[in-house]
PDB file of C-alpha atoms in Angstrom:
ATOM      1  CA  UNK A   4      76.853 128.147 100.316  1.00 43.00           C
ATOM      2  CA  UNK A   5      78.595 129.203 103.474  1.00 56.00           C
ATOM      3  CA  UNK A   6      78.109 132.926 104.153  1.00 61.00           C
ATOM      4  CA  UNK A   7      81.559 135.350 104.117  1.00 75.00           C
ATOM      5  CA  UNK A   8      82.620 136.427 107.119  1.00 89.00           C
ATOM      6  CA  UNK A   9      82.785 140.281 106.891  1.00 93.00           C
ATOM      7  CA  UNK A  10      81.524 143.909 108.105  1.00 92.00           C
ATOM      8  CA  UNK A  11      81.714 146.569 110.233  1.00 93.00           C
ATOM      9  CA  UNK A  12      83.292 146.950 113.757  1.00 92.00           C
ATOM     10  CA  UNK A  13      80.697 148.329 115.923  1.00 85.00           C
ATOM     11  CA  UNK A  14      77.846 145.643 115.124  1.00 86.00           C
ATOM     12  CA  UNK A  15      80.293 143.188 115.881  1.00 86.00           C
ATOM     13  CA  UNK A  16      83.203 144.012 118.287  1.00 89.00           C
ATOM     14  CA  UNK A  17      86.256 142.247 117.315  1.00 91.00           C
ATOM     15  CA  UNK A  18      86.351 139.943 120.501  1.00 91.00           C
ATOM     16  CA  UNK A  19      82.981 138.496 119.177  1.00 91.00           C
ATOM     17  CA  UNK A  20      84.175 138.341 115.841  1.00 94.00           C
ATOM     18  CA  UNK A  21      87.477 135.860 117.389  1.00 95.00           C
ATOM     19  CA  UNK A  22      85.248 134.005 118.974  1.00 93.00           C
ATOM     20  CA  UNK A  23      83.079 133.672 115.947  1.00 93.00           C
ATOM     21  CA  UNK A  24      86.309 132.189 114.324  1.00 95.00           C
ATOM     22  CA  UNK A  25      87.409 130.205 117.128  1.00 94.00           C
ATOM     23  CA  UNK A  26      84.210 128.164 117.636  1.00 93.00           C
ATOM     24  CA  UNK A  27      83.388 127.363 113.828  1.00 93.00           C
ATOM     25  CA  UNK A  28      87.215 126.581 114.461  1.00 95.00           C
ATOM     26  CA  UNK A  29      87.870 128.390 111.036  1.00 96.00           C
ATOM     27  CA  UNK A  30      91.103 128.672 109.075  1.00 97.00           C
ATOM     28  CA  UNK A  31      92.419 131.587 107.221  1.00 96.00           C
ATOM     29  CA  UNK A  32      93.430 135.223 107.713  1.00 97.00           C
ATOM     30  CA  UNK A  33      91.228 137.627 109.220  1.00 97.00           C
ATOM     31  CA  UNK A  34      91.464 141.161 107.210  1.00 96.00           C
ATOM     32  CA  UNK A  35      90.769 144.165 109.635  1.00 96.00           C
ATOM     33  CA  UNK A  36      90.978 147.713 108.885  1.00 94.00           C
ATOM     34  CA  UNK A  37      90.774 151.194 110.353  1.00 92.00           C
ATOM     35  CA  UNK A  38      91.488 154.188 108.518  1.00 89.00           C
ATOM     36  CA  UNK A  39      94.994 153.294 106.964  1.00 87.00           C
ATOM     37  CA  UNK A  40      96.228 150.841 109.470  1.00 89.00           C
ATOM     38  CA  UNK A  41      95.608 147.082 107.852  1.00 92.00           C
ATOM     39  CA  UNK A  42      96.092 144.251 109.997  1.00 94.00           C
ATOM     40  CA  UNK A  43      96.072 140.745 109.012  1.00 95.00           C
ATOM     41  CA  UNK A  44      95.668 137.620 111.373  1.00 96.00           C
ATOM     42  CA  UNK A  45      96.118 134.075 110.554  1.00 97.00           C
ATOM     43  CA  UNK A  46      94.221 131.427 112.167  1.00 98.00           C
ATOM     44  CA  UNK A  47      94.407 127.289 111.739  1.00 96.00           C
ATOM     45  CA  UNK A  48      91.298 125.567 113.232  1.00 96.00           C
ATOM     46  CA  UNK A  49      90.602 128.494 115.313  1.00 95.00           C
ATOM     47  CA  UNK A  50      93.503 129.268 116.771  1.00 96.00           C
ATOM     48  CA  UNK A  51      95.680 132.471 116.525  1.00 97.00           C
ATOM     49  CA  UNK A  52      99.002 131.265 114.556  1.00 97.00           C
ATOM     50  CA  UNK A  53     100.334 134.768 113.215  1.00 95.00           C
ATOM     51  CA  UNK A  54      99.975 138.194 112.829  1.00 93.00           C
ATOM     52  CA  UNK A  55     100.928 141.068 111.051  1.00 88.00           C
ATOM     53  CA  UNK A  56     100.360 144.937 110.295  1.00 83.00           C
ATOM     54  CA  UNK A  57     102.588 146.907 108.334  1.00 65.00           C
ATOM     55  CA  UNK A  58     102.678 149.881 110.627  1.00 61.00           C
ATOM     56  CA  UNK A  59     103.096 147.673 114.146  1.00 60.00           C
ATOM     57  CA  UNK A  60     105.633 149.199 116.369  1.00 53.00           C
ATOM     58  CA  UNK A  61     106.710 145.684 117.756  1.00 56.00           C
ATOM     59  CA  UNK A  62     109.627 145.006 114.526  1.00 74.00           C
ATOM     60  CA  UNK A  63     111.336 141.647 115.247  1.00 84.00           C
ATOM     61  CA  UNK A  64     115.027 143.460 115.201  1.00 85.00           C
ATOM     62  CA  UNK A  65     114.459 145.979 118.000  1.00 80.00           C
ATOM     63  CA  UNK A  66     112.580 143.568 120.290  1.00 80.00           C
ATOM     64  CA  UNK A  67     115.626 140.743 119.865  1.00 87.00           C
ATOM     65  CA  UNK A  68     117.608 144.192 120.911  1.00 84.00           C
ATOM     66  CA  UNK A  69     115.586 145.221 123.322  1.00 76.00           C
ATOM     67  CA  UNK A  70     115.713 141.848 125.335  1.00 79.00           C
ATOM     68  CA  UNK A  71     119.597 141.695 125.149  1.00 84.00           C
ATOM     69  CA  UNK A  72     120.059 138.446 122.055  1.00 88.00           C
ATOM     70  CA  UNK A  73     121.251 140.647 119.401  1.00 91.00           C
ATOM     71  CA  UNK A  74     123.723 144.034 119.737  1.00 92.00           C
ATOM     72  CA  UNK A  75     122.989 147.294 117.792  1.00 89.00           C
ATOM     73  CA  UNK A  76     126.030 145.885 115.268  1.00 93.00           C
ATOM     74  CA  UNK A  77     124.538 143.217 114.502  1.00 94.00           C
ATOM     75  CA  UNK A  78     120.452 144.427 113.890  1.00 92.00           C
ATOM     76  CA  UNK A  79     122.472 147.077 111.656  1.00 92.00           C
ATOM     77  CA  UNK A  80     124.575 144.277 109.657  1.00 93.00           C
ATOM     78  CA  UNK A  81     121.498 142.077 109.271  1.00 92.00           C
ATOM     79  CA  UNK A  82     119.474 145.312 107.730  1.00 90.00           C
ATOM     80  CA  UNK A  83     122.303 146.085 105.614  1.00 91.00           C
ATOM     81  CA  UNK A  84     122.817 143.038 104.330  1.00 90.00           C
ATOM     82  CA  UNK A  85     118.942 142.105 103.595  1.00 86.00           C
ATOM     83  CA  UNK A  86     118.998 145.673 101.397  1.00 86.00           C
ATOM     84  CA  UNK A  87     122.292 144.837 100.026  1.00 85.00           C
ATOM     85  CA  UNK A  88     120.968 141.840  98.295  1.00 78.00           C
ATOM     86  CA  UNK A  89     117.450 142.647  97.663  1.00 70.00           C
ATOM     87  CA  UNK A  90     116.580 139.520  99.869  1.00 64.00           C
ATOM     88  CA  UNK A  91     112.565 138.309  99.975  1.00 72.00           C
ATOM     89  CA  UNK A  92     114.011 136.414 103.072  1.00 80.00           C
ATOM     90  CA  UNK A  93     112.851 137.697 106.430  1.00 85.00           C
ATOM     91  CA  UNK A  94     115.230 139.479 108.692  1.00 88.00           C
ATOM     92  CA  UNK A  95     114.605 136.804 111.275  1.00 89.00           C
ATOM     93  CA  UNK A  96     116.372 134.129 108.682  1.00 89.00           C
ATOM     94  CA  UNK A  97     119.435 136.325 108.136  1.00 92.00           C
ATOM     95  CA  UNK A  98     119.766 136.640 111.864  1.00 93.00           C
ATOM     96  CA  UNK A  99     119.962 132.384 112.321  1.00 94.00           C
ATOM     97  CA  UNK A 100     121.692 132.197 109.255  1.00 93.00           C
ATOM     98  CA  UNK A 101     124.585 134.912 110.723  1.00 94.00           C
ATOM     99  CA  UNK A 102     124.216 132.910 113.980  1.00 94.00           C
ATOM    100  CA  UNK A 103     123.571 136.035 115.788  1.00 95.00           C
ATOM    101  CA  UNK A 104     120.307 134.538 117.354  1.00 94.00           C
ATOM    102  CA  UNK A 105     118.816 130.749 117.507  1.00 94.00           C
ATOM    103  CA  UNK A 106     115.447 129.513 116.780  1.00 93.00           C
ATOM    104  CA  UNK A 107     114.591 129.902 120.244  1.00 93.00           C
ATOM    105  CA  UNK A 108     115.198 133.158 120.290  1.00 92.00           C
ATOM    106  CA  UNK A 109     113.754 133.786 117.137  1.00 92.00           C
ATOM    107  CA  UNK A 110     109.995 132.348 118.448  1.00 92.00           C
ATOM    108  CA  UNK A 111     110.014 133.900 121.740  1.00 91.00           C
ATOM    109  CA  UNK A 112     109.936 136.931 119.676  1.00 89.00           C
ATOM    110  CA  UNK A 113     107.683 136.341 117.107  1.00 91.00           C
ATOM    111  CA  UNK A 114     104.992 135.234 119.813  1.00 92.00           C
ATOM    112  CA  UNK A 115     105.769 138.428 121.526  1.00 87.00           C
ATOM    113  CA  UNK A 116     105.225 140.517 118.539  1.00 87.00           C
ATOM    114  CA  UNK A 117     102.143 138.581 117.589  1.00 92.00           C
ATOM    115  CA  UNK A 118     100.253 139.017 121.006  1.00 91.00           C
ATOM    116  CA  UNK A 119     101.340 142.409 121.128  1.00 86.00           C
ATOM    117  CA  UNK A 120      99.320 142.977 117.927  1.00 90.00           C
ATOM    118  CA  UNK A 121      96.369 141.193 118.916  1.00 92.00           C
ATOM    119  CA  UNK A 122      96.401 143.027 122.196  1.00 89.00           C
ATOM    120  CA  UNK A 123      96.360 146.280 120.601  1.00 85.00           C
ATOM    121  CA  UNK A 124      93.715 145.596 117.740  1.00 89.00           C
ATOM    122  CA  UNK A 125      91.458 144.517 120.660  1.00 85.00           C
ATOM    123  CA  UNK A 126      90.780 148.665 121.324  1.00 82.00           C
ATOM    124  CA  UNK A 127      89.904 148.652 117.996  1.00 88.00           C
ATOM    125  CA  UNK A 128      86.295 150.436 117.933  1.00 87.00           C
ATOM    126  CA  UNK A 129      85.845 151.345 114.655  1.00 93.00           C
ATOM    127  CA  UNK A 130      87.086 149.914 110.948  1.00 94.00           C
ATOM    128  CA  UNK A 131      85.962 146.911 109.042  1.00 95.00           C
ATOM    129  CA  UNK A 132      86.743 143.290 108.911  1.00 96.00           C
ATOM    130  CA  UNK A 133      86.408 140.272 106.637  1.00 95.00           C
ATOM    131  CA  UNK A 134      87.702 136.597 107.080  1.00 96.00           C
ATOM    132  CA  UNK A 135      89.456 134.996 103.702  1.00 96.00           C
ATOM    133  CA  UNK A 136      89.346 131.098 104.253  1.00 95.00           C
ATOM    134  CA  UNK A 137      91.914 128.810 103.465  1.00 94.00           C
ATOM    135  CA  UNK A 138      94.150 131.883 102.444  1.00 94.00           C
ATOM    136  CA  UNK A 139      97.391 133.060 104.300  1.00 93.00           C
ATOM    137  CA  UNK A 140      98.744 136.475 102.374  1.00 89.00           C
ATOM    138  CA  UNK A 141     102.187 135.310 102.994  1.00 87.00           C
ATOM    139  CA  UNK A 142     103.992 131.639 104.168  1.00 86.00           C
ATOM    140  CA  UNK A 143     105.399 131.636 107.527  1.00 87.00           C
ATOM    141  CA  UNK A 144     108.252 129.613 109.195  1.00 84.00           C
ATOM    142  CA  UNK A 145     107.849 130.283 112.599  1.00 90.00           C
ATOM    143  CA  UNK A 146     104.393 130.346 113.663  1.00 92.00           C
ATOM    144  CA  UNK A 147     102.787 130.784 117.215  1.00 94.00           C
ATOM    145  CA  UNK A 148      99.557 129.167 118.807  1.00 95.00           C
ATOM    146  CA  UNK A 149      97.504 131.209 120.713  1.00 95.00           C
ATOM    147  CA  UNK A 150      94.140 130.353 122.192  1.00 94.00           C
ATOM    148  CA  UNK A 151      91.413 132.990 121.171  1.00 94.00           C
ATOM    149  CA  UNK A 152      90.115 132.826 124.758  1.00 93.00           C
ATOM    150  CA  UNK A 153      93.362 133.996 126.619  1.00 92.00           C
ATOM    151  CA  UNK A 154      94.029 136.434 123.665  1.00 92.00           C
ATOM    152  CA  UNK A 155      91.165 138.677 125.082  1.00 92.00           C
ATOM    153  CA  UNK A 156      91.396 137.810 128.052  1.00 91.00           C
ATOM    154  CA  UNK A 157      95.094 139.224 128.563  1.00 90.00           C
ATOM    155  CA  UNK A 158      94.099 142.224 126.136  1.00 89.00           C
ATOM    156  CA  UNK A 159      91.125 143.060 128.174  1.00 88.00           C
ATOM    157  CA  UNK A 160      93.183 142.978 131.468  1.00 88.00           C
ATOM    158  CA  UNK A 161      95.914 145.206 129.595  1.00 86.00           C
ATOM    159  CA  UNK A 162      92.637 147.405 128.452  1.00 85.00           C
ATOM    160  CA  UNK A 163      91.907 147.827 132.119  1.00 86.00           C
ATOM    161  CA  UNK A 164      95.424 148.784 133.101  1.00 87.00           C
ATOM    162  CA  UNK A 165      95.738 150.695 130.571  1.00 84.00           C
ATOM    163  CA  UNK A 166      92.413 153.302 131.196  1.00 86.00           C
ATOM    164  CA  UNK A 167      93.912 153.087 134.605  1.00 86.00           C
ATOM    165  CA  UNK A 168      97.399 154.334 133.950  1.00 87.00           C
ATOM    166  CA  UNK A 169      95.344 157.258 131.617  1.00 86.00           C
ATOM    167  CA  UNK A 170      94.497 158.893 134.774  1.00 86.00           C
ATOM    168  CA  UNK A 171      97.616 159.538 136.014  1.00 85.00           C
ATOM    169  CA  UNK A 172      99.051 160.131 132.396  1.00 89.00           C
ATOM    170  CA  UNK A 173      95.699 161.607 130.258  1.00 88.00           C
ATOM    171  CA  UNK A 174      97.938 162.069 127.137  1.00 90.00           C
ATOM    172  CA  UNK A 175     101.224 160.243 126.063  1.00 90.00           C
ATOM    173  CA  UNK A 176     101.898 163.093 123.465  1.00 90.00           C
ATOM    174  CA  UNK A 177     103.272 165.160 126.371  1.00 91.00           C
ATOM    175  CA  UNK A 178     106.533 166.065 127.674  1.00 93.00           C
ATOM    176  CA  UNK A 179     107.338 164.644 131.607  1.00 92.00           C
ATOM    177  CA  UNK A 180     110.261 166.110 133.828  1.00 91.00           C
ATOM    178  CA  UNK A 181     111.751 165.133 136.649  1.00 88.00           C
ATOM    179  CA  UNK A 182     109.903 166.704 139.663  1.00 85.00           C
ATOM    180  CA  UNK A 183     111.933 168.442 142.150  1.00 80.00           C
ATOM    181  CA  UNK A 184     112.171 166.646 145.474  1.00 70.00           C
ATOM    182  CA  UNK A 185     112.936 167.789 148.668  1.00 65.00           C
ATOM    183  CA  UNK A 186     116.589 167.192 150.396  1.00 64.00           C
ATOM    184  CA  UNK A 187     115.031 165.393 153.210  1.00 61.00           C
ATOM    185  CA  UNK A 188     112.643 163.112 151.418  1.00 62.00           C
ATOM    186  CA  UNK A 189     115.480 161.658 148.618  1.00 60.00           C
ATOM    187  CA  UNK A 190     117.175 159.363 151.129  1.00 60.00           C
ATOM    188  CA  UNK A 191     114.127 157.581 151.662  1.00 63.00           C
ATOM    189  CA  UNK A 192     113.120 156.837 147.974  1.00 72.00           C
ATOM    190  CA  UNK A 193     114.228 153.331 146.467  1.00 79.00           C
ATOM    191  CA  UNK A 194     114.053 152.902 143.051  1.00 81.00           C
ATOM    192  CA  UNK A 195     115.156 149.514 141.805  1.00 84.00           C
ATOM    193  CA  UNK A 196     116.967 149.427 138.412  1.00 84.00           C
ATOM    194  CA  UNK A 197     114.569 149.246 135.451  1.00 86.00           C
ATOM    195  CA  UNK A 198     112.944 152.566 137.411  1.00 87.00           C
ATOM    196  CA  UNK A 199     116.016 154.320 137.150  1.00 88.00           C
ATOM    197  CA  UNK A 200     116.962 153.832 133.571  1.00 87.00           C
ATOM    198  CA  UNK A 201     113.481 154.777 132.999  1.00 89.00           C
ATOM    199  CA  UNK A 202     114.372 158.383 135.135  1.00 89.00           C
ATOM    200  CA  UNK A 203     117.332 158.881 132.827  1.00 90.00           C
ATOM    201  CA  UNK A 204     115.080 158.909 129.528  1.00 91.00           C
ATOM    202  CA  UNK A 205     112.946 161.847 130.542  1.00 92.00           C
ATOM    203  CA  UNK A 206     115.288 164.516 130.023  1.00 90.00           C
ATOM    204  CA  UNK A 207     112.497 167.409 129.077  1.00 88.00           C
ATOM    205  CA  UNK A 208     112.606 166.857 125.812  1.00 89.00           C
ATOM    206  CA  UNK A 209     111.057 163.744 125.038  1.00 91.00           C
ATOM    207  CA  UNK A 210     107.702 162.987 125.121  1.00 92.00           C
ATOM    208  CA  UNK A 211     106.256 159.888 126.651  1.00 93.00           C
ATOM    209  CA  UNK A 212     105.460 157.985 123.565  1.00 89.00           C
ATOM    210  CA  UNK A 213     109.020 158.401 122.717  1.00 90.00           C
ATOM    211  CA  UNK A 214     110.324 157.260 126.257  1.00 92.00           C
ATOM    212  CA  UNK A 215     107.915 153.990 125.336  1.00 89.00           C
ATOM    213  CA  UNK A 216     109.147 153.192 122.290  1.00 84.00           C
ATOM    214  CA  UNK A 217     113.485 153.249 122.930  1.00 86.00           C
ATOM    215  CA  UNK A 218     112.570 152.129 126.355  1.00 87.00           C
ATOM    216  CA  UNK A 219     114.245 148.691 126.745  1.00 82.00           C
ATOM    217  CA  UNK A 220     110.910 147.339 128.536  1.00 84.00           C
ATOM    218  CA  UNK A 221     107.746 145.930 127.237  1.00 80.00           C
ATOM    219  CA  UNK A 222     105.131 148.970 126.314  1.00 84.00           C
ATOM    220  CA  UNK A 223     102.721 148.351 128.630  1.00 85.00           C
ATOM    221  CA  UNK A 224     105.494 147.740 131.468  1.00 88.00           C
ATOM    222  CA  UNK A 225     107.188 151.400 130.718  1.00 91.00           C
ATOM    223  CA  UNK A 226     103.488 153.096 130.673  1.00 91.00           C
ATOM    224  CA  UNK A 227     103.290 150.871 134.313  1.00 90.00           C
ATOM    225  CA  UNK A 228     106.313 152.414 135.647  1.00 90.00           C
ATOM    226  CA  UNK A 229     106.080 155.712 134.619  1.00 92.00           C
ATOM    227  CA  UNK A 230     102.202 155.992 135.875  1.00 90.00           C
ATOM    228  CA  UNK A 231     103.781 154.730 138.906  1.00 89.00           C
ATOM    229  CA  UNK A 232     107.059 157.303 139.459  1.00 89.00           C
ATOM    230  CA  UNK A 233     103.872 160.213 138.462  1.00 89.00           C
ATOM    231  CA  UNK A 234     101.483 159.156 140.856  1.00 84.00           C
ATOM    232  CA  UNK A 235     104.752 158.515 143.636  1.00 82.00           C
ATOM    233  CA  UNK A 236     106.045 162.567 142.565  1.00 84.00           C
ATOM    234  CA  UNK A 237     108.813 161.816 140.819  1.00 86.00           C
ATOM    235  CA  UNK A 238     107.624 162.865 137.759  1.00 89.00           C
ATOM    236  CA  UNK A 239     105.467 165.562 136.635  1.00 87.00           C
ATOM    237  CA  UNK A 240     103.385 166.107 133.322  1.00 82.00           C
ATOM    238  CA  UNK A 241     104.872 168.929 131.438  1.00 74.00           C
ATOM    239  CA  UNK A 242     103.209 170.481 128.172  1.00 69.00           C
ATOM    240  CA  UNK A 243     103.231 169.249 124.501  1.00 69.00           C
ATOM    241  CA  UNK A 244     106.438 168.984 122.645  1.00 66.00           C
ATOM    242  CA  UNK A 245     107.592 172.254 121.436  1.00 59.00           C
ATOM    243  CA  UNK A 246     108.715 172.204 117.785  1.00 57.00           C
ATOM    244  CA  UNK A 247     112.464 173.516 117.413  1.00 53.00           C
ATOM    245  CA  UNK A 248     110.863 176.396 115.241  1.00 51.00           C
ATOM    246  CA  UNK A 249     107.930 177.463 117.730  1.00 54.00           C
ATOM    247  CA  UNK A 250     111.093 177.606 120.237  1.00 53.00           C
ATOM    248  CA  UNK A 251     113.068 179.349 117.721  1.00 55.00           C
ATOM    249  CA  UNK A 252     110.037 181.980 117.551  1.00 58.00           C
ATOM    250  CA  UNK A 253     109.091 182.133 121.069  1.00 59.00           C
ATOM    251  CA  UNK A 254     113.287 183.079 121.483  1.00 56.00           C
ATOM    252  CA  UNK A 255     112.593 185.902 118.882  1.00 56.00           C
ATOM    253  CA  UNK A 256     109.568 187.373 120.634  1.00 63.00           C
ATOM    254  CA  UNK A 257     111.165 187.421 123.903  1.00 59.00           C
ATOM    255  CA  UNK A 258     114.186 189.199 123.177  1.00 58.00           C
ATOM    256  CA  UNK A 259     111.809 192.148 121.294  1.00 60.00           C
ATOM    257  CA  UNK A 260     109.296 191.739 124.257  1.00 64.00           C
ATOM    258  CA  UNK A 261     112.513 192.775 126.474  1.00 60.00           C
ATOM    259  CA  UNK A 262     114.060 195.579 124.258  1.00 59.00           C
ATOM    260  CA  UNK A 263     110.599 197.289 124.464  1.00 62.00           C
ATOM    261  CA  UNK A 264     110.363 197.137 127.900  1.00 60.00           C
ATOM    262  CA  UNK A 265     114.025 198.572 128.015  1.00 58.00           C
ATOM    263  CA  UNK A 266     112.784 201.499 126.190  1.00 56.00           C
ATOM    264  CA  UNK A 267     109.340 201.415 128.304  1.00 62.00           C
ATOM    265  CA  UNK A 268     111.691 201.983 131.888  1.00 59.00           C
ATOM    266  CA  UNK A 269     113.316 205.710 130.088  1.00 56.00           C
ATOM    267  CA  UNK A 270     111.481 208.373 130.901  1.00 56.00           C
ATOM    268  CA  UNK A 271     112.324 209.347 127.668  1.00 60.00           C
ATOM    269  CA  UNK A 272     114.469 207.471 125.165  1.00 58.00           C
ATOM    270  CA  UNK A 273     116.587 209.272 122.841  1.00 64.00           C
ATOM    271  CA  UNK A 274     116.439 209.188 119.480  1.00 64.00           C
ATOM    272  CA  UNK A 275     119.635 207.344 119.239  1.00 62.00           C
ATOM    273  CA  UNK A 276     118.188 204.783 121.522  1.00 58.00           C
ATOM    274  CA  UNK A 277     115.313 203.981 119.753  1.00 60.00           C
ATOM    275  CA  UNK A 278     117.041 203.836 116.798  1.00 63.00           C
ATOM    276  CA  UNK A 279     119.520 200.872 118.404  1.00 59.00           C
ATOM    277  CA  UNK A 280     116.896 199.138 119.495  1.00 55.00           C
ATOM    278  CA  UNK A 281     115.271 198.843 116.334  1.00 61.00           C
ATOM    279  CA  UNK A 282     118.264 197.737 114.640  1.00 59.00           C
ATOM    280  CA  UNK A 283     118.484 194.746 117.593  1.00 56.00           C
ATOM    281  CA  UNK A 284     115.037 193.686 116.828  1.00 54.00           C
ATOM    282  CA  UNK A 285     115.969 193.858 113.017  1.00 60.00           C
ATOM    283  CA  UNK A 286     119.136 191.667 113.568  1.00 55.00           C
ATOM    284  CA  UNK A 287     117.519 189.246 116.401  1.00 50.00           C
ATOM    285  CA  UNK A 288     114.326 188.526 113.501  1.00 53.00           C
ATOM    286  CA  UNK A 289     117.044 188.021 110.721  1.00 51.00           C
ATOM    287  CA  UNK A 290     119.182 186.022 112.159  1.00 45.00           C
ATOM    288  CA  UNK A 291     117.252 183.993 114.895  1.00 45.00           C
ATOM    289  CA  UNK A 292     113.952 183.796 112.750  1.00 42.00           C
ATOM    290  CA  UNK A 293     113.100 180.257 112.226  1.00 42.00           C
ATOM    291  CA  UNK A 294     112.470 180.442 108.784  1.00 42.00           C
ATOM    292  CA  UNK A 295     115.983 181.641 107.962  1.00 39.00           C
ATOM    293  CA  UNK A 296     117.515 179.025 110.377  1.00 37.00           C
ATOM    294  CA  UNK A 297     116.045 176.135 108.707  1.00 37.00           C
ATOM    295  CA  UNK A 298     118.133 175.661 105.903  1.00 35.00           C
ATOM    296  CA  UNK A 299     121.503 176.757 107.787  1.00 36.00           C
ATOM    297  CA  UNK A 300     120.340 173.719 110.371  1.00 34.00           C
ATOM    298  CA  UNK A 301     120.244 171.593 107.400  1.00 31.00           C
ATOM    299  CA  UNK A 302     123.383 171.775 106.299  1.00 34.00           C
ATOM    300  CA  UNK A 303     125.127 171.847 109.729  1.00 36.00           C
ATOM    301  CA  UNK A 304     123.270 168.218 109.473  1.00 35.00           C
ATOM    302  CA  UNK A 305     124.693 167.497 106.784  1.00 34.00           C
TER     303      UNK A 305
END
């Protein structure tokens, strides 16, 4: 009897483990998990036919979007009407069914969204893994066929890149602004398109995993691009996203920080003064305190 195929990443890295399932030219779905991210791949006689992870950022709808075959309307029609009637069928059949996108369209995407997966997982250091032969967790229409061998060959390249663009960018949890550039330097700089409607997404709020993910591009093409306009000067690395609240605070503490000093630059404040003050710090705390401008914010939402 033919030994499972399971473990541990880390006495297997998952390249091997592809390989391993490439060369007995295997079919099934390989299981692999890490913390709470599952990830199931489907293989026929070794090769790499689909792929899916509940939490992958790649959904079919926003990358048909993102490429320019399907309007905003028409993703949020689609949705709706896929929730409207409870459908099992995938939102890629409502979309051919609607004739909002052909079956062209429809596999260009799905083999984008599938090697995007793989290309990620292959990163993976940690987690566990186990092959279930003969057994596909769900039946698929459109399917893709990827060879094992250019798989990690691409993902290792994008690896590469990717430790590469880490240098100029250490962490993608940060904010980037537009650096300031000198009146005599701007007429020389030529951006082409794609590098300006990447400029017009950092607006100092937004931090660079954001930019990625509305960013019409491809994720590793955005990271490319905005490594690039960093290392060139155009863009400098900011700090970590400020929670409205902590800004909300920081506001509070300023404003006392000032009325102190205020009173601080009298040689020596009257009573009366003191006692304005404190009823301005009162106020500011009361009224600007985070905590009492959360549930005002909420309804303004609403």
């Amino acid at each position: 009897m033919e030994q499972a195929l399971q473990g541990n990443i880390g006495r297997f890295t998952l390249p091997e483990i592809f390989q391993l399932v490439a060369n007995s030219r295997k079919t099934g779905t390989l299981g692999i998990q890490k913390d709470d991210d599952i990830v199931m791949v489907y293989f026929k006689s070794g090769r790499i036919i689909y792929g899916y992870g509940p939490r992958q950022t790649y959904h079919i709808g926003q990358l048909l979007k993102d490429r320019g075959r399907l309007s905003a309307q028409q993703l949020e029609d689609a949705v709706n009407t896929q929730a409207r009637e409870a459908s099992s069928k995938r939102l890629g059949q409502i979309l051919m069914e609607k004739k909002y996108i052909d079956r062209a369209d429809l596999e260009n995407v799905v083999r984008s969204q599938v090697e995007e997966l793989i290309y990620s997982l292959l990163s993976w250091e940690t987690g566990t893994f186990k092959f279930y032969e003969n057994q596909y967790p769900t039946e698929e229409e459109i399917t893709v066929n990827i060879s094992v061998e250019n798989a990690i060959l691409e993902g290792y390249r994008r690896i590469d890149e990717l430790n590469r663009i880490k240098e100029a960018m250490p962490d993608f949890n940060i904010v980037p602004v537009i650096a300031a550039t000198p009146p005599e330097r701007k007429s020389s700089i030529s951006l082409n398109s794609e590098e300006w409607n990447l400029l017009s997404l950092v607006d100092g709020k937004r931090t660079i995993e954001e930019i990625v993910q509305i960013s019409p591009l491809a994720r590793m093409d955005t990271l490319r691009k905005l490594g690039a306009l960093k290392l060139a000067g155009l863009l400098k690395v900011g700090g970590k996203k400020q929670e409205p609240t902590d800004h909300l605070q920081s506001m509070v503490d300023r404003v006392s920080q000032l009325l102190e000093e205020y009173l601080s630059l009298k040689s020596k404040p009257s009573k009366a003064e003191k006692t304005t003050v404190e009823n301005i710090q009162q106020t500011v705390h009361s009224r600007l305190s985070p905590a009492d401008l959360a549930p005002n914010s909420i309804e303004e939402e609403r």
